[in-house]
Amino acid sequence: VCRSNKSPWVCLTCSSVHCGRYVNGHAKKHYEDAQIPMTNHKKTEKQEKVQHTVCMDCSSYSTYCYRCDDFVVNDTKLGLVQKVREHLQNLENSAFTSDRHRKRKLLENSSLNSKLLKVNGSTTALCATGLRNLGNTCFMNAILQSLSNIQQFCCYFKELPAVELRNGKTAGRRTYHTRSQGDNNVSLVEEFRKTLCALWQGSQTAFSPESLFYVVWKIMPNFRGYQQQDAHEFMRYLLDHLHLELQGGFNGVSRSVILQENSNLSASNKCCINGASTVVTAIFGGILQNEVNCLICGTESRKFDPFLDLSLDIPSQFRNKRTKNQDSGPTCTLRDCLRSFTDLEELDETELYMCHKCKKKQKSTKKFWIQKLPKVLCLHLKRFHWTAYLRNKVDTYVEFPLRGLDMKCYLLEPENSGPESCLYDLVAVVVHHGSGVGSGHYTAYAAHEGRWFHFNDSTVTLTDEETVGKAKAYILFYVERQAKPGADKL
């Protein structure tokens, strides 16, 4: 219909091929059009069962039913679905082989190649691997690519031992030991480990994270289905479930290995969320101090809250400015968003504070301080807001530093921190393209060994700092700058 070669879906009823709903949505429209002839007739029970339009993703070979809004794992008695799958795989393999011959000839005849980059005079291969889109899973792909470039976090999972395979009657089935989630017999940690291992291995073909997505569906029901999801919400669910699963230890390997390297993070540390500390809280965990003052009697209340990320509002005075160079007023900066988060504010009538001295709800002020900064500072810009019955997007450009984000002025006790411990350098950015939370597309920028890459599902391209700096960030990942041994204090 639209001649697009992105995300082809083949209807297993009539063999027609359309694009997926995150391109132009013609596969979904094909399903909807197929339902129209049935509306003028009284549906019998038999007809009701027949109308399940099943289609297959020509890239990942996963089968999907639009009516059930679910992936299909069973087959017909004759194994027809598997035959289509094998036919598509054969087509791709033959196309891949001919494409490989073509690329080889191109390399022989030309020095220009998009997969090669000159660094210091020598030619290096572009080793980044993309992630296939399994049907609106760009929200997951953007988060996975961002986390894969946080070296301390990523290396911990990649060094975990792989799960064992059972012997005897249950041969081939995986043994997850204490990494399992109840009776589901799945392990998020293991599938996350395998996905991270598949990235940055120099493979020219994109990796399909189907096994990980299957586990996500089993243990995170919120993400079942074929709809676009919120990348920040997925990241929080992912980190929380990794944290819970890691608390049990695995295969005799102690989860305290990472904690021994970071002696200041003990199991009794307040940044431990829901039990013992894990690599999740050791890397992303920080502590906020929430300070509330009663305006009637002056009673002060303090509470310490652990956090894995900070959600920042974009101040209302900047919400009409959409591009960096637009003339209407000053550019919104990340510092403006951080200041809005930590500044003293008076709570409105709907948020009255229960004062223990006055014994009733009173007007009060609230202020946040950061008591402890994390090793990786994750900042989420709140771009989606409810207005009446709609969730609108704040499309304002927010200027953010690529190096040297100084968090010292937001600390509760800045005098106790070292000269370098409050400085952060950007490592990854997640961007939402489009207007609504239930639509649009997610991509990620991430730095790897001094080079910036743009991750757009299965496509990975080299980019530059200027392009990254112009992105309308949704989630920013900053890594704490390590003080160089013996360096002079500035």
Coordinates of C-alpha atoms in Angstrom, one line a residue:
V1 CA 0.0 0.0 0.0
C2 CA 2.7 2.5 1.0
R3 CA 5.7 0.7 -0.5
S4 CA 7.5 0.8 2.8
N5 CA 10.2 -1.8 3.4
K6 CA 10.2 -1.2 7.2
S7 CA 8.5 -3.8 9.5
P8 CA 6.7 -6.0 7.0
W9 CA 3.8 -8.1 8.4
V10 CA 2.3 -10.9 6.3
C11 CA -1.3 -11.9 6.8
L12 CA -1.5 -15.7 7.2
T13 CA -5.1 -15.8 5.9
C14 CA -4.6 -14.1 2.5
S15 CA -0.8 -13.8 2.2
S16 CA -0.9 -10.0 1.7
V17 CA 2.0 -8.0 3.1
H18 CA 1.5 -4.7 5.0
C19 CA 3.6 -2.4 7.2
G20 CA 3.3 -2.6 11.0
R21 CA 1.3 -0.1 13.0
Y22 CA 4.4 1.8 14.2
V23 CA 5.1 2.6 10.5
N24 CA 1.8 3.5 8.8
G25 CA -0.4 0.9 10.4
H26 CA -1.6 -0.8 7.2
A27 CA -1.4 -4.3 8.8
K28 CA -3.9 -3.2 11.5
K29 CA -6.1 -1.5 8.9
H30 CA -6.1 -4.8 6.9
Y31 CA -7.4 -6.6 10.0
E32 CA -10.1 -4.0 10.7
D33 CA -11.3 -4.1 7.0
A34 CA -11.6 -7.9 7.2
Q35 CA -14.0 -7.5 10.1
I36 CA -16.5 -5.2 8.2
P37 CA -18.3 -7.9 6.2
M38 CA -19.2 -9.6 9.4
T39 CA -21.0 -6.6 10.9
N40 CA -24.1 -6.9 8.7
H41 CA -24.8 -10.5 9.5
K42 CA -25.7 -12.3 12.7
K43 CA -22.6 -14.0 13.9
T44 CA -22.9 -17.7 14.6
E45 CA -20.7 -19.3 17.2
K46 CA -18.7 -21.0 14.5
Q47 CA -18.1 -17.8 12.6
E48 CA -17.1 -16.1 15.9
K49 CA -14.2 -18.6 16.2
V50 CA -13.1 -18.3 12.6
Q51 CA -12.5 -14.5 12.7
H52 CA -9.0 -14.5 14.3
T53 CA -6.8 -12.7 11.8
V54 CA -3.2 -14.0 12.4
C55 CA -0.2 -12.4 10.9
M56 CA 3.6 -12.9 11.0
D57 CA 6.4 -10.4 11.5
C58 CA 8.7 -11.1 8.5
S59 CA 11.7 -9.9 10.5
S60 CA 11.4 -11.8 13.8
Y61 CA 9.0 -14.5 12.5
S62 CA 6.8 -14.1 15.6
T63 CA 3.1 -14.7 15.0
Y64 CA 0.4 -12.3 16.3
C65 CA -3.4 -12.3 16.5
Y66 CA -4.9 -8.8 16.2
R67 CA -8.2 -9.9 17.7
C68 CA -6.7 -11.4 20.9
D69 CA -4.0 -8.6 20.9
D70 CA -1.5 -11.3 21.8
F71 CA 1.3 -13.4 20.3
V72 CA 0.4 -16.9 19.2
V73 CA 2.7 -19.8 20.2
N74 CA 0.6 -22.8 18.9
D75 CA 0.3 -24.0 15.3
T76 CA -2.1 -25.8 13.0
K77 CA -2.2 -29.7 12.9
L78 CA -0.3 -29.5 9.6
G79 CA 2.3 -27.1 11.0
L80 CA 1.5 -24.5 8.5
V81 CA 2.7 -21.6 10.6
Q82 CA 6.1 -23.2 11.0
K83 CA 6.3 -23.9 7.2
V84 CA 5.7 -20.1 6.5
R85 CA 8.4 -19.3 9.1
E86 CA 10.9 -21.7 7.5
H87 CA 10.1 -20.3 4.0
L88 CA 10.7 -16.7 5.2
Q89 CA 14.0 -17.8 6.9
N90 CA 15.2 -19.4 3.7
L91 CA 14.3 -16.2 1.8
E92 CA 16.2 -14.1 4.2
N93 CA 19.3 -16.4 4.3
S94 CA 19.5 -16.4 0.5
A95 CA 19.1 -12.6 0.4
F96 CA 21.7 -12.2 3.2
T97 CA 24.2 -14.4 1.3
S98 CA 23.8 -12.4 -1.9
D99 CA 24.0 -9.2 0.1
R100 CA 27.2 -10.4 1.7
H101 CA 28.7 -11.1 -1.8
R102 CA 27.6 -7.6 -2.9
K103 CA 29.3 -6.0 0.1
R104 CA 32.5 -7.9 -0.4
K105 CA 32.7 -6.6 -4.0
L106 CA 32.0 -3.1 -2.7
L107 CA 34.8 -3.4 -0.2
E108 CA 37.2 -4.6 -2.9
N109 CA 36.3 -1.8 -5.3
S110 CA 35.9 1.1 -2.9
S111 CA 37.4 2.3 0.4
L112 CA 34.2 3.9 1.5
N113 CA 32.0 1.7 3.7
S114 CA 29.3 2.8 6.2
K115 CA 30.4 0.0 8.7
L116 CA 34.0 1.3 8.9
L117 CA 35.3 4.3 10.7
K118 CA 38.8 5.9 10.7
V119 CA 40.2 6.4 14.2
N120 CA 43.7 7.8 14.6
G121 CA 44.5 6.8 11.0
S122 CA 43.5 3.1 11.4
T123 CA 40.3 1.6 10.2
T124 CA 38.0 0.1 12.8
A125 CA 34.8 -1.9 12.4
L126 CA 31.5 -0.5 13.6
C127 CA 30.9 -3.1 16.3
A128 CA 27.4 -2.0 17.6
T129 CA 24.5 -4.4 17.2
G130 CA 20.9 -3.2 16.8
L131 CA 17.8 -4.8 18.3
R132 CA 14.9 -6.0 16.2
N133 CA 11.5 -4.4 16.8
L134 CA 9.1 -7.1 17.8
G135 CA 6.0 -4.9 17.2
N136 CA 6.1 -1.5 19.0
T137 CA 9.0 -2.6 21.3
C138 CA 11.1 0.4 20.5
F139 CA 10.5 1.6 24.1
M140 CA 12.3 -1.6 25.3
N141 CA 15.1 -1.4 22.7
A142 CA 16.0 2.2 23.6
I143 CA 16.3 1.3 27.3
L144 CA 18.3 -1.8 26.7
Q145 CA 20.8 0.0 24.4
S146 CA 21.2 2.8 27.0
L147 CA 21.8 0.3 29.9
S148 CA 24.2 -1.7 27.8
N149 CA 26.5 1.4 27.6
I150 CA 26.6 1.9 31.3
Q151 CA 29.8 -0.2 31.7
Q152 CA 29.8 -0.9 35.4
F153 CA 26.2 -2.0 35.3
C154 CA 26.5 -4.0 32.0
C155 CA 29.7 -5.8 32.9
Y156 CA 28.2 -7.1 36.2
F157 CA 25.5 -9.0 34.3
K158 CA 27.8 -10.2 31.4
E159 CA 30.1 -11.8 34.0
L160 CA 27.3 -13.8 35.6
P161 CA 27.4 -17.6 35.1
A162 CA 25.0 -18.9 32.4
V163 CA 22.2 -21.1 33.5
E164 CA 22.6 -24.9 33.3
L165 CA 20.7 -27.3 31.1
R166 CA 18.9 -30.2 32.7
N167 CA 19.8 -33.8 32.0
G168 CA 17.6 -36.9 31.6
K169 CA 13.9 -36.6 30.9
T170 CA 13.9 -32.9 31.2
A171 CA 17.0 -32.4 28.9
G172 CA 17.1 -29.1 27.1
R173 CA 15.1 -27.3 29.8
R174 CA 16.9 -24.6 31.7
T175 CA 17.6 -24.7 35.4
Y176 CA 17.4 -21.2 36.8
H177 CA 18.0 -22.1 40.5
T178 CA 17.3 -19.1 42.7
R179 CA 17.0 -16.7 39.8
S180 CA 13.5 -18.0 38.9
Q181 CA 10.3 -16.1 39.5
G182 CA 8.1 -18.5 41.4
D183 CA 6.5 -21.2 39.3
N184 CA 6.9 -19.4 36.0
N185 CA 10.4 -21.0 35.6
V186 CA 11.8 -17.9 33.8
S187 CA 14.6 -15.6 34.8
L188 CA 14.7 -12.0 33.9
V189 CA 18.3 -11.7 35.0
E190 CA 19.4 -14.6 32.7
E191 CA 17.6 -13.2 29.6
F192 CA 18.8 -9.7 30.4
R193 CA 22.4 -11.1 30.6
K194 CA 22.1 -12.9 27.3
T195 CA 20.8 -9.8 25.6
L196 CA 23.6 -7.7 26.9
C197 CA 26.2 -10.3 25.8
A198 CA 24.7 -10.2 22.2
L199 CA 25.3 -6.5 21.9
W200 CA 28.7 -5.0 21.0
Q201 CA 30.0 -8.3 19.5
G202 CA 30.3 -6.9 16.0
S203 CA 27.4 -8.8 14.5
Q204 CA 26.1 -7.1 11.4
T205 CA 22.6 -8.6 11.8
A206 CA 20.3 -7.2 14.5
F207 CA 19.6 -9.3 17.6
S208 CA 16.0 -10.3 18.3
P209 CA 15.3 -10.0 22.1
E210 CA 12.3 -12.4 21.9
S211 CA 13.3 -14.5 24.9
L212 CA 13.7 -11.4 27.1
F213 CA 10.3 -9.9 25.9
Y214 CA 8.6 -13.3 26.6
V215 CA 9.9 -13.1 30.2
V216 CA 8.8 -9.5 30.5
W217 CA 5.3 -10.5 29.4
K218 CA 5.3 -13.3 32.1
I219 CA 6.4 -11.2 35.0
M220 CA 5.3 -7.7 34.0
P221 CA 1.6 -8.0 32.8
N222 CA 1.5 -4.3 32.2
F223 CA 3.6 -4.7 29.1
R224 CA 1.6 -7.5 27.4
G225 CA 0.0 -6.7 24.1
Y226 CA 1.0 -4.8 21.0
Q227 CA 0.6 -1.2 22.1
Q228 CA 3.3 1.4 22.4
Q229 CA 4.5 1.7 26.1
D230 CA 6.2 4.3 28.1
A231 CA 10.0 3.8 28.1
H232 CA 10.5 5.4 31.6
E233 CA 7.8 3.1 33.1
F234 CA 9.4 0.1 31.5
M235 CA 12.9 1.1 32.8
R236 CA 11.5 1.3 36.4
Y237 CA 9.7 -2.0 36.2
L238 CA 12.8 -3.6 34.7
L239 CA 15.2 -2.3 37.3
D240 CA 12.8 -3.1 40.2
H241 CA 12.4 -6.7 39.0
L242 CA 16.1 -7.2 38.4
H243 CA 16.7 -5.9 41.9
L244 CA 14.1 -8.3 43.4
E245 CA 15.4 -11.4 41.5
L246 CA 19.1 -10.6 42.3
Q247 CA 18.5 -10.5 46.1
G248 CA 18.4 -14.3 46.3
G249 CA 22.0 -14.8 44.9
F250 CA 22.6 -17.5 42.2
N251 CA 24.6 -20.6 41.6
G252 CA 26.7 -19.9 44.7
V253 CA 27.9 -16.6 43.3
S254 CA 27.5 -14.0 45.9
R255 CA 25.7 -10.8 44.8
S256 CA 28.0 -8.9 47.2
V257 CA 30.9 -8.9 44.7
I258 CA 30.0 -5.5 43.3
L259 CA 29.4 -4.2 46.9
Q260 CA 32.9 -5.2 47.9
E261 CA 34.3 -3.0 45.1
N262 CA 32.1 -0.2 46.5
S263 CA 32.8 -0.5 50.2
N264 CA 30.7 2.6 51.0
L265 CA 27.6 0.6 49.9
S266 CA 26.7 -1.8 52.6
A267 CA 23.6 -4.0 53.1
S268 CA 22.4 -1.6 55.8
N269 CA 22.7 1.4 53.6
K270 CA 19.4 3.4 53.4
C271 CA 19.4 3.4 49.6
C272 CA 18.6 -0.3 49.6
I273 CA 15.1 -0.6 48.1
N274 CA 12.9 -3.5 49.2
G275 CA 15.5 -5.5 51.1
A276 CA 19.2 -6.2 50.6
S277 CA 21.4 -4.1 48.3
T278 CA 22.1 -5.4 44.7
V279 CA 24.0 -4.0 41.7
V280 CA 20.8 -2.1 40.8
T281 CA 20.8 0.0 44.0
A282 CA 24.6 0.1 44.2
I283 CA 24.7 1.8 40.7
F284 CA 21.4 3.7 40.5
G285 CA 20.5 4.1 44.2
G286 CA 20.5 7.5 45.8
I287 CA 18.8 9.1 48.8
L288 CA 16.5 12.2 48.9
Q289 CA 15.7 14.2 52.0
N290 CA 12.1 15.4 52.0
E291 CA 11.7 18.4 54.3
V292 CA 8.2 19.6 55.1
N293 CA 7.5 22.7 57.3
C294 CA 4.1 23.6 58.8
L295 CA 3.4 27.3 58.1
I296 CA 1.2 27.6 61.2
C297 CA 3.4 26.3 64.0
G298 CA 6.7 26.0 62.2
T299 CA 7.1 22.2 63.0
E300 CA 9.6 20.6 60.7
S301 CA 9.3 17.0 59.4
R302 CA 12.1 15.2 57.6
K303 CA 11.9 11.9 55.7
F304 CA 14.5 10.0 53.8
D305 CA 13.4 8.5 50.5
P306 CA 15.6 6.1 48.4
F307 CA 15.4 6.7 44.6
L308 CA 16.7 5.0 41.4
D309 CA 15.9 8.0 39.2
L310 CA 14.6 11.6 39.6
S311 CA 11.5 12.8 37.6
L312 CA 11.8 16.4 36.8
D313 CA 9.1 18.8 35.7
I314 CA 9.8 21.2 32.7
P315 CA 8.9 24.6 34.2
S316 CA 5.7 26.0 32.8
Q317 CA 7.3 29.2 31.5
F318 CA 9.3 27.2 29.0
R319 CA 6.6 24.9 27.7
N320 CA 5.9 26.9 24.5
K321 CA 9.5 27.0 23.3
R322 CA 10.0 23.9 21.1
T323 CA 13.4 24.4 19.5
K324 CA 16.8 25.5 20.7
N325 CA 16.9 28.5 18.3
Q326 CA 13.3 29.7 18.8
D327 CA 13.2 33.4 19.7
S328 CA 10.4 33.3 22.3
G329 CA 12.3 33.7 25.5
P330 CA 15.3 32.0 27.0
T331 CA 16.1 28.3 26.4
C332 CA 15.1 25.8 29.1
T333 CA 18.1 24.1 30.7
L334 CA 18.5 20.9 32.7
R335 CA 19.6 23.2 35.6
D336 CA 16.2 25.0 35.4
C337 CA 14.4 21.6 35.7
L338 CA 16.7 20.5 38.7
R339 CA 16.1 23.9 40.4
S340 CA 12.3 23.5 40.0
F341 CA 12.6 20.0 41.6
T342 CA 14.7 21.1 44.6
D343 CA 13.4 24.7 45.2
L344 CA 11.1 25.4 48.2
E345 CA 7.5 25.3 47.3
E346 CA 4.2 25.9 49.1
L347 CA 1.8 22.9 48.9
D348 CA -1.6 23.7 47.5
E349 CA -5.0 23.0 49.1
T350 CA -5.1 19.4 47.7
E351 CA -1.8 18.5 49.4
L352 CA -2.3 19.8 52.9
Y353 CA 0.3 18.4 55.4
M354 CA -0.9 16.5 58.6
C355 CA 1.0 18.4 61.3
H356 CA 1.6 16.2 64.3
K357 CA 1.8 19.2 66.6
C358 CA -1.3 21.0 65.3
K359 CA -3.1 17.6 65.1
K360 CA -4.7 18.6 61.8
K361 CA -3.9 19.2 58.2
Q362 CA -2.2 22.6 57.7
K363 CA -0.6 24.7 54.9
S364 CA 3.0 23.8 54.6
T365 CA 6.1 24.1 52.4
K366 CA 8.2 21.3 50.9
K367 CA 11.8 21.1 49.8
F368 CA 13.9 18.3 48.5
W369 CA 17.6 17.8 49.2
I370 CA 19.8 15.1 47.8
Q371 CA 21.5 13.3 50.7
K372 CA 23.4 10.8 48.6
L373 CA 24.2 10.9 44.9
P374 CA 24.2 7.7 42.9
K375 CA 27.0 6.4 40.7
V376 CA 24.7 6.7 37.7
L377 CA 22.3 9.6 37.9
C378 CA 19.1 8.9 35.8
L379 CA 17.0 12.0 35.1
H380 CA 13.5 11.6 33.7
L381 CA 12.0 14.7 32.1
K382 CA 8.2 14.7 32.6
R383 CA 7.1 15.3 29.0
F384 CA 3.6 13.8 29.3
H385 CA 0.8 15.6 31.2
W386 CA -2.9 14.9 31.7
T387 CA -5.1 17.8 30.5
A388 CA -8.8 17.0 30.9
Y389 CA -9.1 13.5 29.2
L390 CA -6.0 13.7 27.1
R391 CA -2.3 13.0 27.9
N392 CA -0.4 15.7 26.0
K393 CA 3.3 15.9 25.3
V394 CA 5.5 18.8 26.4
D395 CA 7.7 19.2 23.3
T396 CA 10.1 21.8 24.8
Y397 CA 13.7 21.5 24.0
V398 CA 15.8 21.2 27.2
E399 CA 19.5 22.1 27.0
F400 CA 21.7 19.5 28.8
P401 CA 25.5 19.3 29.3
L402 CA 27.4 16.4 27.8
R403 CA 30.1 16.8 30.3
G404 CA 30.6 18.2 33.8
L405 CA 27.0 18.3 35.2
D406 CA 27.7 19.7 38.7
M407 CA 25.2 18.4 41.3
K408 CA 27.0 19.9 44.3
C409 CA 24.5 22.7 44.9
Y410 CA 21.6 20.2 45.3
L411 CA 23.4 18.2 48.0
L412 CA 22.3 18.4 51.7
E413 CA 25.9 18.4 52.9
P414 CA 28.1 19.5 50.0
E415 CA 31.1 20.1 52.2
N416 CA 31.4 16.3 52.8
S417 CA 31.8 15.5 49.1
G418 CA 35.1 15.3 47.1
P419 CA 35.9 17.7 44.3
E420 CA 35.1 15.2 41.5
S421 CA 32.3 13.2 43.2
C422 CA 29.6 15.7 42.2
L423 CA 30.5 15.9 38.5
Y424 CA 28.7 13.7 36.0
D425 CA 29.2 13.0 32.3
L426 CA 26.5 12.0 29.9
V427 CA 26.5 8.4 28.7
A428 CA 23.1 7.8 27.1
V429 CA 19.9 9.7 26.1
V430 CA 16.4 8.2 25.3
V431 CA 14.3 10.3 22.9
H432 CA 10.6 10.1 22.2
H433 CA 9.7 11.1 18.7
G434 CA 6.0 12.0 18.1
S435 CA 3.2 13.7 19.9
G436 CA 1.5 11.2 22.2
V437 CA 2.6 8.6 24.8
G438 CA 0.6 5.8 23.2
S439 CA 2.2 6.5 19.8
G440 CA 5.4 7.8 18.3
H441 CA 8.8 6.1 18.4
Y442 CA 11.7 5.8 20.8
T443 CA 15.4 5.9 19.9
A444 CA 18.6 6.2 22.0
Y445 CA 21.9 7.9 21.8
A446 CA 24.8 6.4 23.7
A447 CA 28.5 6.9 24.1
H448 CA 30.8 3.8 23.7
E449 CA 34.6 4.1 24.0
G450 CA 34.6 7.8 23.1
R451 CA 32.2 7.6 20.2
W452 CA 28.5 8.4 20.0
F453 CA 26.0 6.0 18.4
H454 CA 22.3 6.4 17.5
F455 CA 20.3 3.3 18.2
N456 CA 17.1 3.1 16.2
D457 CA 15.9 -0.5 16.7
S458 CA 17.8 -2.6 14.2
T459 CA 19.7 0.4 12.7
V460 CA 22.8 1.7 14.4
T461 CA 24.7 4.7 13.1
L462 CA 27.7 6.7 14.2
T463 CA 26.8 10.3 15.2
D464 CA 28.4 13.3 16.8
E465 CA 28.1 15.3 20.0
E466 CA 26.4 18.2 18.2
T467 CA 23.6 16.0 17.1
V468 CA 23.2 14.4 20.5
G469 CA 23.1 17.9 22.1
K470 CA 20.1 18.9 19.9
A471 CA 18.0 15.9 20.9
K472 CA 14.8 16.5 22.8
A473 CA 15.7 14.3 25.7
Y474 CA 13.2 12.2 27.6
I475 CA 15.6 10.2 29.9
L476 CA 19.2 11.2 30.6
F477 CA 21.8 8.8 32.0
Y478 CA 24.8 10.5 33.7
V479 CA 27.8 8.6 35.0
E480 CA 29.8 9.9 38.0
R481 CA 33.2 11.2 37.0
Q482 CA 36.0 9.2 38.5
A483 CA 38.8 11.3 40.1
K484 CA 42.1 10.6 38.5
P485 CA 44.7 9.2 41.0
G486 CA 47.3 11.8 41.8
A487 CA 45.5 14.5 39.9
D488 CA 45.8 18.1 41.3
K489 CA 42.8 19.4 43.0
L490 CA 41.3 22.4 41.2

